[in-house]
Short mmCIF file of C-alpha atoms in Angstrom, two decimals:
data_model
loop_
_atom_site.label_atom_id
_atom_site.label_comp_id
_atom_site.label_asym_id
_atom_site.label_seq_id
_atom_site.Cartn_x
_atom_site.Cartn_y
_atom_site.Cartn_z
CA MET A 1 45.99 3.12 24.13
CA ASN A 2 48.97 4.54 25.47
CA TYR A 3 51.18 5.39 22.41
CA PHE A 4 53.95 6.91 24.78
CA LEU A 5 54.15 10.35 23.15
CA THR A 6 57.22 12.36 24.54
CA GLU A 7 56.70 15.36 26.43
CA GLU A 8 57.20 17.61 23.34
CA GLN A 9 54.66 15.62 21.48
CA GLN A 10 52.19 15.85 24.15
CA MET A 11 52.44 19.55 24.39
CA ILE A 12 51.90 19.66 20.69
CA GLN A 13 48.87 17.36 20.75
CA GLU A 14 47.40 19.43 23.55
CA THR A 15 48.06 22.61 21.84
CA ALA A 16 46.21 21.60 18.33
CA ARG A 17 43.45 20.02 20.56
CA GLU A 18 42.71 23.42 22.19
CA ILE A 19 43.06 25.21 18.85
CA ALA A 20 40.70 22.54 17.33
CA GLU A 21 38.18 22.72 20.15
CA LYS A 22 38.31 26.58 20.70
CA LYS A 23 39.22 28.06 17.30
CA ILE A 24 38.35 25.76 14.66
CA LYS A 25 35.13 23.96 15.64
CA PRO A 26 32.99 27.23 15.79
CA VAL A 27 33.75 28.32 12.27
CA ALA A 28 34.41 25.21 10.66
CA LEU A 29 31.09 24.80 8.91
CA GLU A 30 31.24 28.97 8.04
CA TYR A 31 34.41 28.54 6.36
CA ASP A 32 33.18 25.28 4.46
CA GLU A 33 30.05 27.16 3.20
CA LYS A 34 31.88 30.43 2.10
CA ASN A 35 35.05 28.49 0.55
CA GLU A 36 37.54 30.64 1.98
CA PHE A 37 40.65 30.19 3.39
CA PRO A 38 40.94 30.56 7.09
CA TRP A 39 43.69 33.20 7.60
CA GLU A 40 42.50 33.93 11.04
CA ILE A 41 42.78 30.41 12.07
CA GLN A 42 46.47 29.95 10.01
CA LYS A 43 47.74 32.58 12.19
CA VAL A 44 46.74 31.04 15.47
CA ILE A 45 48.31 27.87 14.03
CA ALA A 46 51.55 29.97 13.06
CA ASP A 47 51.67 31.69 16.69
CA ALA A 48 51.35 28.41 18.43
CA GLY A 49 54.66 27.16 16.40
CA LEU A 50 52.99 24.36 14.84
CA PHE A 51 54.29 25.01 11.35
CA GLY A 52 57.74 24.07 13.00
CA VAL A 53 56.86 20.85 14.44
CA TYR A 54 58.76 18.94 11.81
CA LEU A 55 61.62 21.16 10.92
CA ALA A 56 65.08 21.63 12.61
CA GLU A 57 65.61 23.72 15.23
CA GLU A 58 68.45 25.71 13.10
CA TYR A 59 65.62 26.86 10.99
CA GLY A 60 63.26 28.07 13.42
CA GLY A 61 61.47 24.52 14.16
CA MET A 62 61.46 21.88 17.12
CA ILE A 63 63.58 19.28 15.76
CA ASN A 64 66.90 19.15 17.74
CA PRO A 65 70.23 18.03 16.00
CA ASN A 66 70.15 14.53 17.68
CA GLU A 67 66.71 13.90 15.75
CA THR A 68 66.60 12.97 12.24
CA HIS A 69 62.86 13.92 11.19
CA GLY A 70 59.79 15.28 13.07
CA ILE A 71 57.08 13.47 11.23
CA MET A 72 55.59 12.16 14.32
CA ASN A 73 55.21 15.66 15.52
CA LEU A 74 53.45 16.77 12.43
CA VAL A 75 51.04 13.56 12.52
CA VAL A 76 50.12 14.34 16.08
CA ALA A 77 49.36 17.98 15.15
CA VAL A 78 47.59 17.21 12.03
CA GLU A 79 45.27 14.49 13.54
CA GLU A 80 44.13 16.69 16.06
CA LEU A 81 43.27 19.57 13.94
CA SER A 82 41.68 17.16 11.55
CA LYS A 83 39.27 16.26 14.32
CA ALA A 84 37.52 19.77 14.01
CA CYS A 85 38.20 20.17 10.07
CA GLY A 86 39.75 18.34 7.78
CA GLY A 87 40.00 21.64 5.19
CA ILE A 88 41.64 24.07 7.79
CA SER A 89 44.01 21.42 8.97
CA LEU A 90 45.39 21.36 5.30
CA CYS A 91 47.13 24.83 5.83
CA LEU A 92 49.35 23.06 7.84
CA ALA A 93 49.68 19.64 6.25
CA ALA A 94 50.06 20.95 2.70
CA THR A 95 52.69 23.57 3.82
CA ALA A 96 54.51 20.48 5.02
CA LEU A 97 54.13 18.60 1.64
CA GLY A 98 55.59 21.68 -0.20
CA THR A 99 58.36 22.39 2.31
CA ILE A 100 59.59 18.57 2.55
CA PRO A 101 61.38 18.49 -0.87
CA ILE A 102 63.59 21.27 0.33
CA VAL A 103 64.13 19.35 3.50
CA LEU A 104 65.04 16.45 1.60
CA PHE A 105 66.82 17.89 -1.65
CA GLY A 106 67.37 21.44 -0.53
CA ASN A 107 71.40 22.80 -0.48
CA GLU A 108 72.31 24.57 2.92
CA LYS A 109 71.54 27.86 0.97
CA GLN A 110 67.88 27.04 -0.27
CA LYS A 111 67.29 25.77 3.49
CA ALA A 112 68.55 28.85 4.99
CA LYS A 113 66.58 31.17 2.58
CA TYR A 114 63.17 29.27 2.88
CA LEU A 115 62.86 27.15 5.85
CA PRO A 116 62.66 29.79 8.74
CA ASP A 117 59.54 31.42 7.03
CA LEU A 118 57.89 28.31 6.61
CA ALA A 119 58.80 27.02 10.19
CA SER A 120 57.28 30.28 11.59
CA GLY A 121 54.20 30.23 9.19
CA LYS A 122 54.66 33.39 8.20
CA LYS A 123 54.83 32.14 4.89
CA LEU A 124 52.99 28.69 3.46
CA ALA A 125 54.42 26.27 0.83
CA ALA A 126 52.76 24.02 -1.89
CA PHE A 127 53.83 21.13 -3.93
CA ALA A 128 52.82 21.16 -7.88
CA ILE A 129 53.16 18.00 -9.83
CA THR A 130 49.41 17.37 -11.02
CA GLU A 131 48.17 18.52 -14.47
CA ALA A 132 45.13 17.91 -16.27
CA GLY A 133 46.43 14.84 -18.06
CA ALA A 134 49.25 13.81 -15.39
CA GLY A 135 48.23 12.77 -12.00
CA SER A 136 49.65 9.16 -11.28
CA ASP A 137 51.58 9.13 -14.33
CA ALA A 138 54.73 11.54 -13.56
CA GLY A 139 55.91 10.78 -17.00
CA GLY A 140 52.98 12.65 -18.76
CA ILE A 141 53.79 15.94 -17.34
CA GLN A 142 53.59 18.47 -20.00
CA THR A 143 55.05 21.28 -18.03
CA THR A 144 58.44 22.24 -19.19
CA ALA A 145 61.65 23.84 -17.94
CA ARG A 146 64.26 24.81 -20.52
CA ARG A 147 67.90 26.24 -19.44
CA GLU A 148 68.58 29.64 -20.41
CA GLY A 149 71.90 30.95 -18.88
CA ASP A 150 71.37 31.62 -14.99
CA TYR A 151 67.65 30.66 -15.40
CA TYR A 152 65.28 27.88 -16.25
CA VAL A 153 61.99 29.16 -18.15
CA LEU A 154 58.80 27.25 -17.13
CA ASN A 155 55.76 26.71 -19.35
CA GLY A 156 52.58 24.68 -18.36
CA THR A 157 49.77 24.60 -16.03
CA LYS A 158 49.47 22.47 -12.84
CA GLN A 159 46.39 21.50 -11.61
CA TRP A 160 44.30 21.03 -8.31
CA ILE A 161 47.28 22.39 -6.22
CA THR A 162 46.56 22.79 -2.54
CA ASN A 163 47.36 26.01 -0.90
CA GLY A 164 47.32 27.45 -4.38
CA LYS A 165 47.23 31.04 -4.31
CA VAL A 166 47.78 31.46 -0.61
CA ALA A 167 51.28 29.94 -0.71
CA GLU A 168 54.48 31.91 -1.10
CA THR A 169 56.60 29.16 -1.86
CA TYR A 170 55.89 26.43 -4.23
CA SER A 171 57.96 23.11 -5.06
CA VAL A 172 57.29 22.40 -8.94
CA ILE A 173 57.85 19.35 -11.03
CA ALA A 174 58.37 20.24 -14.83
CA MET A 175 60.12 18.62 -17.39
CA THR A 176 63.66 19.57 -18.77
CA ASP A 177 63.99 16.61 -20.98
CA LYS A 178 60.83 15.26 -22.41
CA LYS A 179 62.50 12.44 -24.12
CA LYS A 180 63.36 10.86 -21.22
CA GLY A 181 60.02 10.43 -19.69
CA ALA A 182 59.82 10.68 -15.79
CA ARG A 183 63.65 10.63 -15.98
CA GLY A 184 63.67 14.10 -17.59
CA ALA A 185 61.62 15.63 -14.82
CA SER A 186 63.29 18.30 -12.62
CA ALA A 187 62.26 20.01 -9.45
CA PHE A 188 62.05 23.81 -8.92
CA ILE A 189 61.43 26.36 -5.85
CA VAL A 190 59.20 28.80 -7.44
CA GLU A 191 58.46 32.00 -5.81
CA LYS A 192 54.68 33.78 -5.69
CA GLY A 193 55.26 36.87 -7.65
CA THR A 194 57.68 35.53 -10.06
CA PRO A 195 57.03 37.12 -13.52
CA GLY A 196 55.23 34.66 -15.64
CA PHE A 197 53.82 32.56 -12.50
CA THR A 198 49.90 33.52 -12.13
CA PHE A 199 46.98 31.69 -10.98
CA GLY A 200 44.02 30.48 -12.94
CA LYS A 201 40.62 28.52 -11.94
CA LYS A 202 39.83 28.38 -7.93
CA GLU A 203 38.26 25.02 -7.55
CA ASP A 204 34.86 24.67 -6.19
CA LYS A 205 35.44 21.45 -4.47
CA MET A 206 32.98 18.90 -2.73
CA GLY A 207 34.83 18.76 0.40
CA ILE A 208 37.96 20.51 2.09
CA ARG A 209 36.41 23.71 1.08
CA ALA A 210 38.40 25.73 3.77
CA SER A 211 41.47 24.99 1.97
CA SER A 212 42.74 26.90 -0.97
CA THR A 213 42.86 24.63 -4.42
CA TYR A 214 43.86 26.49 -7.69
CA GLU A 215 45.37 26.22 -11.03
CA LEU A 216 49.12 27.42 -11.35
CA VAL A 217 49.82 28.86 -14.92
CA PHE A 218 53.52 29.25 -15.88
CA GLU A 219 54.06 31.48 -19.19
CA GLU A 220 57.82 31.90 -19.74
CA CYS A 221 58.31 32.20 -15.93
CA LYS A 222 62.15 32.79 -15.40
CA VAL A 223 62.98 30.77 -12.30
CA PRO A 224 66.73 31.33 -11.00
CA ALA A 225 68.85 28.07 -11.84
CA GLU A 226 69.77 28.13 -8.15
CA ASN A 227 66.43 27.10 -7.58
CA LEU A 228 66.72 23.85 -8.95
CA LEU A 229 66.34 20.97 -6.18
CA GLY A 230 68.86 18.41 -6.40
CA LYS A 231 70.10 17.71 -10.09
CA GLU A 232 68.40 18.04 -13.38
CA GLY A 233 66.73 14.71 -13.72
CA GLN A 234 65.66 14.17 -10.53
CA GLY A 235 62.25 15.31 -10.15
CA PHE A 236 60.51 12.06 -10.10
CA ILE A 237 62.80 11.02 -7.51
CA VAL A 238 62.19 14.08 -5.34
CA ALA A 239 58.28 13.46 -5.88
CA MET A 240 58.57 10.05 -4.72
CA LYS A 241 60.87 10.70 -1.84
CA THR A 242 58.44 13.44 -1.13
CA PHE A 243 55.27 11.43 -0.95
CA ASP A 244 56.85 8.74 1.14
CA MET A 245 57.66 11.07 3.91
CA SER A 246 54.32 13.04 3.51
CA ARG A 247 51.94 10.37 3.26
CA PRO A 248 51.68 9.67 6.92
CA GLY A 249 50.42 13.39 6.90
CA VAL A 250 47.60 12.64 4.68
CA ALA A 251 46.97 9.45 6.62
CA ALA A 252 46.78 11.70 9.98
CA GLN A 253 44.21 14.00 8.39
CA ALA A 254 42.05 10.86 7.39
CA LEU A 255 42.76 9.74 10.91
CA GLY A 256 41.33 12.87 12.46
CA ILE A 257 38.44 12.89 10.35
CA ALA A 258 37.46 9.42 11.59
CA ALA A 259 38.10 9.84 14.99
CA GLY A 260 36.18 13.28 15.04
CA ALA A 261 33.19 11.35 13.41
CA LEU A 262 33.50 8.59 15.78
CA ASP A 263 33.45 10.96 19.01
CA ASP A 264 30.56 12.80 17.69
CA ALA A 265 28.54 9.52 16.89
CA VAL A 266 29.19 8.10 20.08
CA ALA A 267 28.20 11.35 21.80
CA TYR A 268 24.93 11.28 19.75
CA ALA A 269 24.06 7.57 20.45
CA ARG A 270 24.25 8.32 24.26
CA THR A 271 21.79 11.41 24.36
CA ARG A 272 19.49 10.38 21.42
CA GLU A 273 16.53 8.36 22.65
CA GLN A 274 14.37 5.89 20.90
CA PHE A 275 11.90 3.66 22.28
CA GLY A 276 12.47 4.95 25.85
CA LYS A 277 16.25 4.30 25.85
CA PRO A 278 19.66 5.82 24.43
CA ILE A 279 20.37 4.42 20.63
CA ILE A 280 23.61 3.23 22.20
CA ALA A 281 21.99 0.52 24.04
CA ASN A 282 20.75 -1.03 20.63
CA GLN A 283 23.24 -4.11 19.93
CA GLY A 284 23.09 -3.35 16.21
CA LEU A 285 24.04 0.08 16.57
CA GLY A 286 26.60 -0.49 19.22
CA PHE A 287 28.38 -3.04 16.97
CA LEU A 288 28.45 -0.54 14.15
CA LEU A 289 30.25 1.93 16.74
CA ALA A 290 32.58 -1.04 17.89
CA ASP A 291 33.84 -1.62 14.39
CA MET A 292 34.19 2.25 13.60
CA ALA A 293 36.38 2.19 16.88
CA ILE A 294 38.47 -0.95 15.57
CA ARG A 295 39.25 1.13 12.08
CA VAL A 296 40.10 4.28 13.96
CA GLU A 297 42.68 2.59 16.56
CA ALA A 298 44.25 0.46 13.94
CA SER A 299 44.79 3.34 11.78
CA ARG A 300 46.13 4.94 14.36
CA ALA A 301 48.52 2.56 15.36
CA LEU A 302 49.77 2.22 11.79
CA VAL A 303 50.03 5.69 11.07
CA TYR A 304 52.01 6.27 14.28
CA ALA A 305 54.29 3.36 13.61
CA VAL A 306 55.30 4.57 10.04
CA ALA A 307 55.77 8.21 10.97
CA ARG A 308 58.08 6.87 13.93
CA SER A 309 60.18 4.69 11.50
CA ILE A 310 60.61 7.75 9.32
CA ASP A 311 61.85 9.70 12.44
CA SER A 312 64.08 7.02 12.83
CA GLY A 313 65.98 7.63 9.94
CA ASP A 314 64.44 4.79 7.66
CA LEU A 315 63.32 6.54 4.64
CA LYS A 316 63.02 3.23 2.70
CA CYS A 317 59.54 3.22 3.71
CA GLN A 318 57.35 3.76 0.62
CA LYS A 319 55.31 0.54 1.38
CA GLU A 320 54.77 1.43 4.50
CA SER A 321 53.77 4.98 3.74
CA ALA A 322 51.24 3.77 1.11
CA ILE A 323 49.65 1.18 3.44
CA ALA A 324 49.11 3.80 6.04
CA LYS A 325 47.70 6.29 3.68
CA CYS A 326 45.60 3.64 2.01
CA PHE A 327 44.34 1.89 5.23
CA ALA A 328 43.59 5.25 7.35
CA SER A 329 41.68 7.06 4.08
CA ASP A 330 39.72 3.89 3.52
CA THR A 331 38.92 4.06 7.26
CA ALA A 332 37.83 7.78 7.38
CA MET A 333 35.38 7.04 4.29
CA GLN A 334 33.89 4.07 6.01
CA VAL A 335 33.66 5.79 9.48
CA THR A 336 32.09 8.92 8.46
CA THR A 337 29.52 6.97 6.13
CA ASP A 338 28.66 4.62 9.33
CA ALA A 339 28.59 7.84 11.25
CA VAL A 340 26.02 9.52 9.17
CA GLN A 341 23.95 6.38 9.33
CA VAL A 342 23.92 6.59 13.20
CA LEU A 343 23.03 10.25 13.27
CA GLY A 344 20.36 9.53 10.63
CA GLY A 345 18.62 12.73 9.38
CA TYR A 346 20.45 14.87 11.46
CA GLY A 347 23.78 13.38 10.02
CA TYR A 348 22.49 13.88 6.40
CA MET A 349 21.65 17.82 7.45
CA LYS A 350 24.40 20.53 6.27
CA GLU A 351 23.69 22.46 9.48
CA TYR A 352 25.33 19.58 11.35
CA PRO A 353 29.20 18.75 10.86
CA MET A 354 28.86 15.34 10.15
CA GLU A 355 27.89 15.37 6.36
CA LYS A 356 30.86 17.59 6.09
CA ARG A 357 33.17 15.23 7.61
CA MET A 358 31.91 12.57 5.27
CA ARG A 359 32.53 15.21 2.16
CA ASP A 360 36.15 15.74 3.75
CA ALA A 361 36.95 12.33 4.09
CA LYS A 362 36.48 11.57 0.37
CA ILE A 363 39.65 13.23 -0.78
CA THR A 364 42.20 11.64 1.38
CA GLN A 365 41.40 8.43 -0.81
CA ILE A 366 42.38 10.34 -3.86
CA TYR A 367 45.29 13.22 -3.53
CA GLU A 368 48.90 12.47 -3.04
CA GLY A 369 48.13 9.19 -5.05
CA THR A 370 44.84 7.64 -5.50
CA ASN A 371 44.28 4.35 -2.98
CA GLN A 372 44.38 2.51 -6.37
CA ILE A 373 47.90 3.74 -7.05
CA GLN A 374 49.05 3.00 -3.32
CA ARG A 375 47.78 -0.38 -3.80
CA ASP A 376 49.91 -0.66 -6.82
CA VAL A 377 52.88 0.64 -4.93
CA ILE A 378 52.35 -2.15 -2.31
CA TRP A 379 51.66 -4.99 -4.69
CA ARG A 380 55.17 -4.18 -6.65
CA ALA A 381 56.96 -3.66 -3.11
CA LEU A 382 55.84 -7.30 -2.14
CA ILE A 383 56.95 -8.72 -5.75
CA LYS A 384 60.61 -7.03 -5.36
CA GLU A 385 60.49 -8.45 -1.63
CA SER A 386 59.68 -12.03 -3.01
CA VAL A 387 62.46 -11.84 -5.54
CA SER A 388 65.01 -10.96 -3.12
CA LEU A 389 64.08 -13.98 -0.73
#
């Protein structure tokens, strides 16, 4: 379908596609096997300007003053990179997740200090809310931040943080008043190297193994009070507004994984012969491919529509962002599972990329809110809408 991308978006798409084909595909399995962060590829992505596609020109990005946001630009880039590797694409997507809180709630001083290095890819970002006992339940956060003069002192541990250890800038949610539950959470910018901020366990994951995932440990970590994002008690709002804006990026990652799987499955089915003809001529398999194509195209239409809605200035898009993330990630899991089936034994072998796509797809149903939580968000939004009718 023609999604009428702007000239700039077409350029972003072509650039990301070229990087995916020439730089990422040849090494994706190697990085996955070694469980290593792809610094060489990250530099290529940074040199191509893709880390700034969603940020304002005044901070080194691509968005001019007449535009509100650049989520569509981000979606296009992440989709293309994810066609080659869902793990490597996270160096960009996870940096966007850690940067968006600064975009939405940072003051001018904070934006001027942090956004230029993030837009250039000189530094990476990460977002830290999840803990051992607090994932979907933000009110269960145990990491604390107490005010002492011109500082907040953080104590606690964050778990499963994407871009952990490789990032330089962290958006961290901590409790400034635990008695208030979720309303007692606040958001902070914490720089790597701050005394009291260290890294714990490196996670050994099923998929997205080229992405760095670590524990963050805060022990009497003194963060300047000027690094508070928004106001005290706004941490939960910061997190939710960030997710509303970032979930199309996760959806784009899922979309790219699914689209790459579909492309490979079709290519294989055209060349693999059984009973004297290509297996794509088999109607049963053809219908399977058709269903895969339906899901991929429907996901793309939905993800693009939500991204464009956000870019138009509509930030009341919680339900729509949840729908896009949920549908696209369910699609990624279904399509990669079916693609493995199309390839048969080859699909199951680690020397071919398809089983990796299936492993990478699974996390998209889990992080930035499990798909059960997405459905809860959608359901509750429907209740509110029905009451207002």
